[in-house]
Coordinates of C-alpha atoms in Angstrom, one line a residue:
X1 CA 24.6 -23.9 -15.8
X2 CA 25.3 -23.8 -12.0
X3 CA 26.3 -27.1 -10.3
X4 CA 24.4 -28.9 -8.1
X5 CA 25.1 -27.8 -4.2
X6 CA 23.5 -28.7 -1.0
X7 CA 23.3 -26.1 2.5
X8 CA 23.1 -26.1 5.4
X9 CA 21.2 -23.2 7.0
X10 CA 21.6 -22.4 11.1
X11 CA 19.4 -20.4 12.3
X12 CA 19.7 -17.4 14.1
X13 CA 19.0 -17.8 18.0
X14 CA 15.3 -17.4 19.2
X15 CA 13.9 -17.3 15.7
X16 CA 10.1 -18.9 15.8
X17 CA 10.7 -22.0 13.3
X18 CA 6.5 -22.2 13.2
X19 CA 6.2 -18.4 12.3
X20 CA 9.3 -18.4 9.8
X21 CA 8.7 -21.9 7.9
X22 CA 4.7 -21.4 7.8
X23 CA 1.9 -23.3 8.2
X24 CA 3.0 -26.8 7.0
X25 CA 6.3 -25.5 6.0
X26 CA 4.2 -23.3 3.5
X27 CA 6.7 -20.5 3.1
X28 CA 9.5 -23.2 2.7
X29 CA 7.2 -24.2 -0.2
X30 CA 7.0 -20.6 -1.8
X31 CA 10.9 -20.6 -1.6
X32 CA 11.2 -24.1 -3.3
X33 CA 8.9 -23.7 -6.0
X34 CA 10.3 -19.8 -7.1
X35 CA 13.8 -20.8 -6.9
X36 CA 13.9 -24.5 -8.3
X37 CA 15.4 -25.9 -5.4
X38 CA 14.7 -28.4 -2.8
X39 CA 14.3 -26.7 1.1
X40 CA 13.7 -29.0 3.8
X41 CA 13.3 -28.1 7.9
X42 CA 15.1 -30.3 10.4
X43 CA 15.0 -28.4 13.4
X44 CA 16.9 -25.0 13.9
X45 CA 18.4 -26.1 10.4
X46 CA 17.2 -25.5 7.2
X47 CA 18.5 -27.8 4.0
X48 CA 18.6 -26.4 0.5
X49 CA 19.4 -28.4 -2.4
X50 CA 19.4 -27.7 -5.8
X51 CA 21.9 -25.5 -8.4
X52 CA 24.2 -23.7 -6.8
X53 CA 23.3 -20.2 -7.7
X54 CA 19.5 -21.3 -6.7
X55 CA 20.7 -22.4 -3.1
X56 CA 22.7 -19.3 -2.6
X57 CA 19.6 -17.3 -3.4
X58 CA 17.5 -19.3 -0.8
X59 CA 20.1 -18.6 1.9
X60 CA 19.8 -15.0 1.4
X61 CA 15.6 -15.0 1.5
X62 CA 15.7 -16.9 4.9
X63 CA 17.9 -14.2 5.9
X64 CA 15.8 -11.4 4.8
X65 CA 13.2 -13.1 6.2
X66 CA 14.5 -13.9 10.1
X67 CA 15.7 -10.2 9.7
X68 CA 12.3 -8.9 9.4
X69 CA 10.9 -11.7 12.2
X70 CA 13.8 -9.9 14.5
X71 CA 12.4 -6.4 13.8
X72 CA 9.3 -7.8 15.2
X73 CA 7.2 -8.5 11.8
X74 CA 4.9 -11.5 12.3
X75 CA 5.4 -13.3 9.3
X76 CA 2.8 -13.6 6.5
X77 CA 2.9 -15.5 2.6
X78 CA 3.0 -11.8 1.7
X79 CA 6.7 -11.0 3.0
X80 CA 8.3 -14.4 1.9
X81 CA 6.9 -13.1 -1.9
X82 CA 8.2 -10.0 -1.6
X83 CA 11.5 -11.3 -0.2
X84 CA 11.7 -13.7 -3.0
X85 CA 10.7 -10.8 -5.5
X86 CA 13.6 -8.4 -4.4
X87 CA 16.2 -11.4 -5.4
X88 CA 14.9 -11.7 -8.5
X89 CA 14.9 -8.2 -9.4
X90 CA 18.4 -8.3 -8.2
X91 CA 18.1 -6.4 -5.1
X92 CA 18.9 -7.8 -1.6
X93 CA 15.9 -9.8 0.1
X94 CA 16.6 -7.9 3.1
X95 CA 15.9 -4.3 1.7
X96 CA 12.2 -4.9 3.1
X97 CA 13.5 -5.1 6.7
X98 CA 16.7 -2.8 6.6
X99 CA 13.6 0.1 7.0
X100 CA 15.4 1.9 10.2
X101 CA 13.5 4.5 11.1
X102 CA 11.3 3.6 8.2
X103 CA 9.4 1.0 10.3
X104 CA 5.8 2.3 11.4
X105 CA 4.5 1.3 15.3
X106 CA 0.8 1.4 15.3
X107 CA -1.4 0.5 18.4
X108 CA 1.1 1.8 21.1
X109 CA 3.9 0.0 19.6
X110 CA 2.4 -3.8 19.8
X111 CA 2.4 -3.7 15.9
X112 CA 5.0 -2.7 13.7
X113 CA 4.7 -1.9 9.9
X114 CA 7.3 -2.0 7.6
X115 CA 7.5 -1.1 3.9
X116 CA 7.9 -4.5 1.5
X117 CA 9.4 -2.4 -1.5
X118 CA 12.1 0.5 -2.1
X119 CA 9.3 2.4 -3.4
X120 CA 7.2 2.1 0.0
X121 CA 10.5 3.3 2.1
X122 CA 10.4 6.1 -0.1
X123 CA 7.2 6.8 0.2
X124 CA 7.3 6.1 3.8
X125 CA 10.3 8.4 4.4
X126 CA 8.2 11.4 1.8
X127 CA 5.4 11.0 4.4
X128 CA 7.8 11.4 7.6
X129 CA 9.9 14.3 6.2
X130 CA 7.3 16.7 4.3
X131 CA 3.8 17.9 4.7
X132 CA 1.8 16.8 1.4
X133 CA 3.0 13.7 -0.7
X134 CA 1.1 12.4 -3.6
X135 CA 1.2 8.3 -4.3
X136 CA 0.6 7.8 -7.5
X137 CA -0.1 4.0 -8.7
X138 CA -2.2 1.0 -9.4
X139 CA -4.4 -0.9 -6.8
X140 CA -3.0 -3.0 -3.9
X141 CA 0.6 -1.2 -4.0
X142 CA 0.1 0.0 0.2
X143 CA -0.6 3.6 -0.6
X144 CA -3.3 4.4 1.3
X145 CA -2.7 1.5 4.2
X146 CA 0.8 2.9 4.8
X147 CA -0.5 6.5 5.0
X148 CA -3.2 5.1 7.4
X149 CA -0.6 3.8 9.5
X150 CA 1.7 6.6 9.4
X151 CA -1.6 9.0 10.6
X152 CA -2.6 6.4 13.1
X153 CA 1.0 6.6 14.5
X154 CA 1.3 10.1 14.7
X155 CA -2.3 10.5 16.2
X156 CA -0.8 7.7 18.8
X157 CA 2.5 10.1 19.4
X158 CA 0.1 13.0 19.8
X159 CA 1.9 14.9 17.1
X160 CA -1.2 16.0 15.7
X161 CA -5.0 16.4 17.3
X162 CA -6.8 14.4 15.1
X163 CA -7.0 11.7 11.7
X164 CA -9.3 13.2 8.5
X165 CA -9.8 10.9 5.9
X166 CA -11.5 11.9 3.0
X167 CA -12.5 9.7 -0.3
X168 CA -14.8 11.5 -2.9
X169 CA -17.8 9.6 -3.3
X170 CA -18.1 8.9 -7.3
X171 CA -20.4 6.7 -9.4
X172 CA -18.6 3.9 -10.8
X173 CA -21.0 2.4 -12.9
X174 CA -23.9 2.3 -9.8
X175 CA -26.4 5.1 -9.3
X176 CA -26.1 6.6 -5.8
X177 CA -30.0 7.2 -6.8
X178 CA -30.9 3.8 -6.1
X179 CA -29.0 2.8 -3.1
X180 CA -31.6 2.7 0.0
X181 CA -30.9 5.1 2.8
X182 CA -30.1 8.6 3.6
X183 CA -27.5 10.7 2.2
X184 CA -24.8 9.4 4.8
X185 CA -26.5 5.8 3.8
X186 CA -25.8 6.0 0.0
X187 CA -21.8 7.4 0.4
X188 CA -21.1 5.2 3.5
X189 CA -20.0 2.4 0.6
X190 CA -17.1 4.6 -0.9
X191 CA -15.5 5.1 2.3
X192 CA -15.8 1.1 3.7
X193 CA -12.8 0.5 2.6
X194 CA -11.3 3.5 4.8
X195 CA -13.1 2.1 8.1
X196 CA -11.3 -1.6 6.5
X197 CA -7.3 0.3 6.9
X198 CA -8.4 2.0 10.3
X199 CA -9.9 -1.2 11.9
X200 CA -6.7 -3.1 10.7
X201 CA -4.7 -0.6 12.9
X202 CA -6.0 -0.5 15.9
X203 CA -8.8 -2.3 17.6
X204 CA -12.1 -1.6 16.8
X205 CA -13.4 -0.3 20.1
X206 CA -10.6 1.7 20.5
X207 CA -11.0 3.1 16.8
X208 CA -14.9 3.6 17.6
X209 CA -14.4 5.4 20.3
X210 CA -11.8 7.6 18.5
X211 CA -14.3 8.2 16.0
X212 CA -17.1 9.0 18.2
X213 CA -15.2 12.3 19.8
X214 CA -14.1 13.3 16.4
X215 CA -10.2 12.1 16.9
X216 CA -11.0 10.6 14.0
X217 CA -13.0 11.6 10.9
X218 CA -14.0 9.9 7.6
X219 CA -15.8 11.9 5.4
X220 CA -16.6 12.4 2.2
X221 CA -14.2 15.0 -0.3
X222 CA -17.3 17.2 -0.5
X223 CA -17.5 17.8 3.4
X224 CA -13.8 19.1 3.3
X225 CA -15.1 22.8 1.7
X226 CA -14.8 25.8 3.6
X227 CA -12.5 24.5 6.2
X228 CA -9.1 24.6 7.5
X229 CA -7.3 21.8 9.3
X230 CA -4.8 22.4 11.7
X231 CA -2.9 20.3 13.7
X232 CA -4.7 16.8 11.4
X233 CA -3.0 14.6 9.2
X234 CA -5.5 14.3 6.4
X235 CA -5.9 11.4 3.5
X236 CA -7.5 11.8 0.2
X237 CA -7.9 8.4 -1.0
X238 CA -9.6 7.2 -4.7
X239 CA -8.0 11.1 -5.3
X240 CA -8.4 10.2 -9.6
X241 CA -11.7 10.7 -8.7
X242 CA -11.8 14.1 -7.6
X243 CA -12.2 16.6 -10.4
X244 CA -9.7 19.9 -10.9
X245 CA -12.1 21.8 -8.5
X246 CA -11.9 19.0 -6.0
X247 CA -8.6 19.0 -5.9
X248 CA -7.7 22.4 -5.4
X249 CA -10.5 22.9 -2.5
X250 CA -8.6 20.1 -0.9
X251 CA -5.2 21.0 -1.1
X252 CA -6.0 24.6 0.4
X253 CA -7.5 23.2 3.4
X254 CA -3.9 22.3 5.0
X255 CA -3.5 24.3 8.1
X256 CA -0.7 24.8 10.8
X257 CA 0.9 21.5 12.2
X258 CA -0.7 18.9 9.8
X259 CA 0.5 16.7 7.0
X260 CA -1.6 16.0 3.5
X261 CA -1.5 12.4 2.0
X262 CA -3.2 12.4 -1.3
X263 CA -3.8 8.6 -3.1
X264 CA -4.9 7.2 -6.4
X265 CA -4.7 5.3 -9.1
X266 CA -4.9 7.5 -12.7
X267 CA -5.5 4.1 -14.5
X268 CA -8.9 3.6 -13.2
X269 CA -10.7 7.4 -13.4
X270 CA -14.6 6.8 -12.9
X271 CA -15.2 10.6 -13.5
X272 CA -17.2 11.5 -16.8
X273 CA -15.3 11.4 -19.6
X274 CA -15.7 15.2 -20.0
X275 CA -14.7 15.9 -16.4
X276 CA -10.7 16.6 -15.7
X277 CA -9.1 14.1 -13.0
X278 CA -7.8 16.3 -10.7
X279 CA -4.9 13.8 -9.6
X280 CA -3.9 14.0 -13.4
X281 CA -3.8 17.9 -13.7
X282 CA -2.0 18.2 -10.3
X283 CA 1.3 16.1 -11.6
X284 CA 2.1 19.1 -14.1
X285 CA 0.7 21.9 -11.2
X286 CA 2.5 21.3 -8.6
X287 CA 5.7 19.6 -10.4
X288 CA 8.3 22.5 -9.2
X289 CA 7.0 23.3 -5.9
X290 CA 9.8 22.2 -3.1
X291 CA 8.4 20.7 -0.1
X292 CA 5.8 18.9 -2.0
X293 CA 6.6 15.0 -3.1
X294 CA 5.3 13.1 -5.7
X295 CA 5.8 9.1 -5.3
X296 CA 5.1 6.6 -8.2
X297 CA 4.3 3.0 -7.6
X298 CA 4.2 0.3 -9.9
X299 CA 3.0 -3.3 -10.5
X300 CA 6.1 -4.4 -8.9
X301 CA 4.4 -3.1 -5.3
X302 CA 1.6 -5.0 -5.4
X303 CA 1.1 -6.3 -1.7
X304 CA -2.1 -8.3 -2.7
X305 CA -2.5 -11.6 -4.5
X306 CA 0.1 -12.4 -6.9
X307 CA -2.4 -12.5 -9.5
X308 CA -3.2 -8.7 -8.8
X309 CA 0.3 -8.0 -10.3
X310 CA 0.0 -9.9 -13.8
X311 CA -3.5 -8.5 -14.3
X312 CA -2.1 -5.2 -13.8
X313 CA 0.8 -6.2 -15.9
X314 CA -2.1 -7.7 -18.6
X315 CA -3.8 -4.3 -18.8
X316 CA -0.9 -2.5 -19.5
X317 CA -0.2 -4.6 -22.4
X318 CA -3.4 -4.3 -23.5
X319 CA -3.7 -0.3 -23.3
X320 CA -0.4 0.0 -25.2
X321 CA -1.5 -2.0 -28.2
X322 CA -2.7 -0.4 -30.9
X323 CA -6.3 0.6 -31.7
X324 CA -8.3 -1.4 -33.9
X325 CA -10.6 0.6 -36.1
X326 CA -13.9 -1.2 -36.6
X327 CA -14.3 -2.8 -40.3
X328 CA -16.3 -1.0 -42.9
X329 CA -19.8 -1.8 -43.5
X330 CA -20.4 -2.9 -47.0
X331 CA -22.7 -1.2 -49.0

């Protein structure tokens, strides 16, 4: 059992206390309560008290964390979990900042992105070095957010002409049939949450207007057919959904100077049940091609609540048990 030690942190010059200690010292609070210790502000100092091994952890998560502030991260709860999550798993709190040129600049550089897991470098770094990459893995891990940031900043750095986002537009236990409106009307829902990662990037006038000249598309997978798209960096998101056919219409659409990014999650398939996911047939398709990267994410990557994590953790366990068969009916 460690012995009982006290610290005392100095900060680095120009750190923002407010930004890195949170809203009434929340973030102090996240590190206290996940490491057992006792953390306390007094100025440009921080206190930790508690066992030793405990305190030493602490010093190395306000590290990590006035690391990323220095890289020009405004702080959120999020980082300070995920700083706290890479010490626990035994890796350095700072791998989410020590990103290099794995850090993404959106809206002319006044925002910068970085990845908050080894898995989202490496995806990051997939995206930046070769022309279709596949993310693979539950809800709320950053796939399709980071690939939106990664188009937005290559549409900002003019290396390609235009953004196509694509979602197919599937029935997930609502009938298209009874949603009010037009055609445009009833799939406008399944892309929202595209317009959601776009408007997050950039300002929304900005993004509207973008959208009006055609700089920017969002359409859905069914609109893709018959085209090719040069000089575009082009997401598939929700790709489980698309079926075999799907898939391969959209994968031979990739024209000259552009980049593919397809997304999904194989755990949550709303296809029929007679219908092949086209994401799941791909893995074994295009396995041994070179130049095309598949990227796997897991519930350790979860950048959303961290109850989003144990449910997906609590599903898994479920799925893996063992089928009950249903008694017998007595006759």
């Amino acid at each position: 059992m460690s012995k009982p030690a006290f610290l005392k942190v100095k900060l680095k010059e120009g750190i923002d206390t407010a930004s890195l200690f949170g809203s009434r010292d929340s973030h102090l609070k996240m590190i206290e309560d996940a490491l057992g210790i006792r953390v306390s502000a007094r100025g440009e100092e921080v206190l930790l008290e508690g066992p030793a091994d405990a305190v030493r952890g602490g010093e190395r998560v306000l590290g990590g964390l006035e690391t990323l502030m220095k890289q020009g991260v405004a702080l959120r709860a999020d980082d300070v979990q995920y700083a706290i999550r890479n010490l626990q798993g035994g890796d350095d709190p700072a791998t989410v900042s020590d990103s290099g040129r794995t850090s993404v600049e959106v809206g002319n550089g006044k925002r910068v992105i970085l990845p908050k897991s080894p898995t989202q470098k490496r995806y990051l770094e997939a995206i930046r070095n070769h022309d279709l990459v596949l993310g693979i893995g539950p809800a709320g891990t950053g796939k399709t957010y980071l690939a939106m940031a990664m188009a937005v900043a290559s549409l900002t750095r003019r290396e390609v002409n235009r953004i196509i986002l694509a979602r197919p537009a599937v029935e997930a236990g609502e009938k298209l049939g009874f949603l009010p409106g037009d055609m445009i009307a009833k799939v406008n829902p399944y892309l929202r949450p595209l317009y959601d990662a776009l408007f997050d990037m950039m300002d929304v006038e900005r993004a509207n207007r973008l959208l009006e000249r055609g700089d920017i598309e969002i359409a859905p997978l069914a609109f893709m057919r018959g085209r090719t798209l040069n000089d575009a960096f082009v997401i598939l998101d929700e790709a489980q959904n698309a079926t075999s056919e799907q898939m391969k219409m959209f994968l031979t659409r990739l024209g000259f100077n552009s980049k593919a990014v397809v997304t999904g999650d194989i755990t949550q398939v709303d296809l029929p049940s007679e219908r092949v996911s086209g994401l799941i047939e791909v893995r074994d398709i295009l396995a041994e091609i070179p130049g095309i990267v598949f990227v796997y994410f897991s519930e350790k990557d979860v950048v959303r609540h961290r109850l989003v994590q144990e449910i997906i953790k609590a599903y898994q366990r479920h799925n893996e048990k063992p089928r009950q068969s249903p008694p017998r009916r007595q006759s």
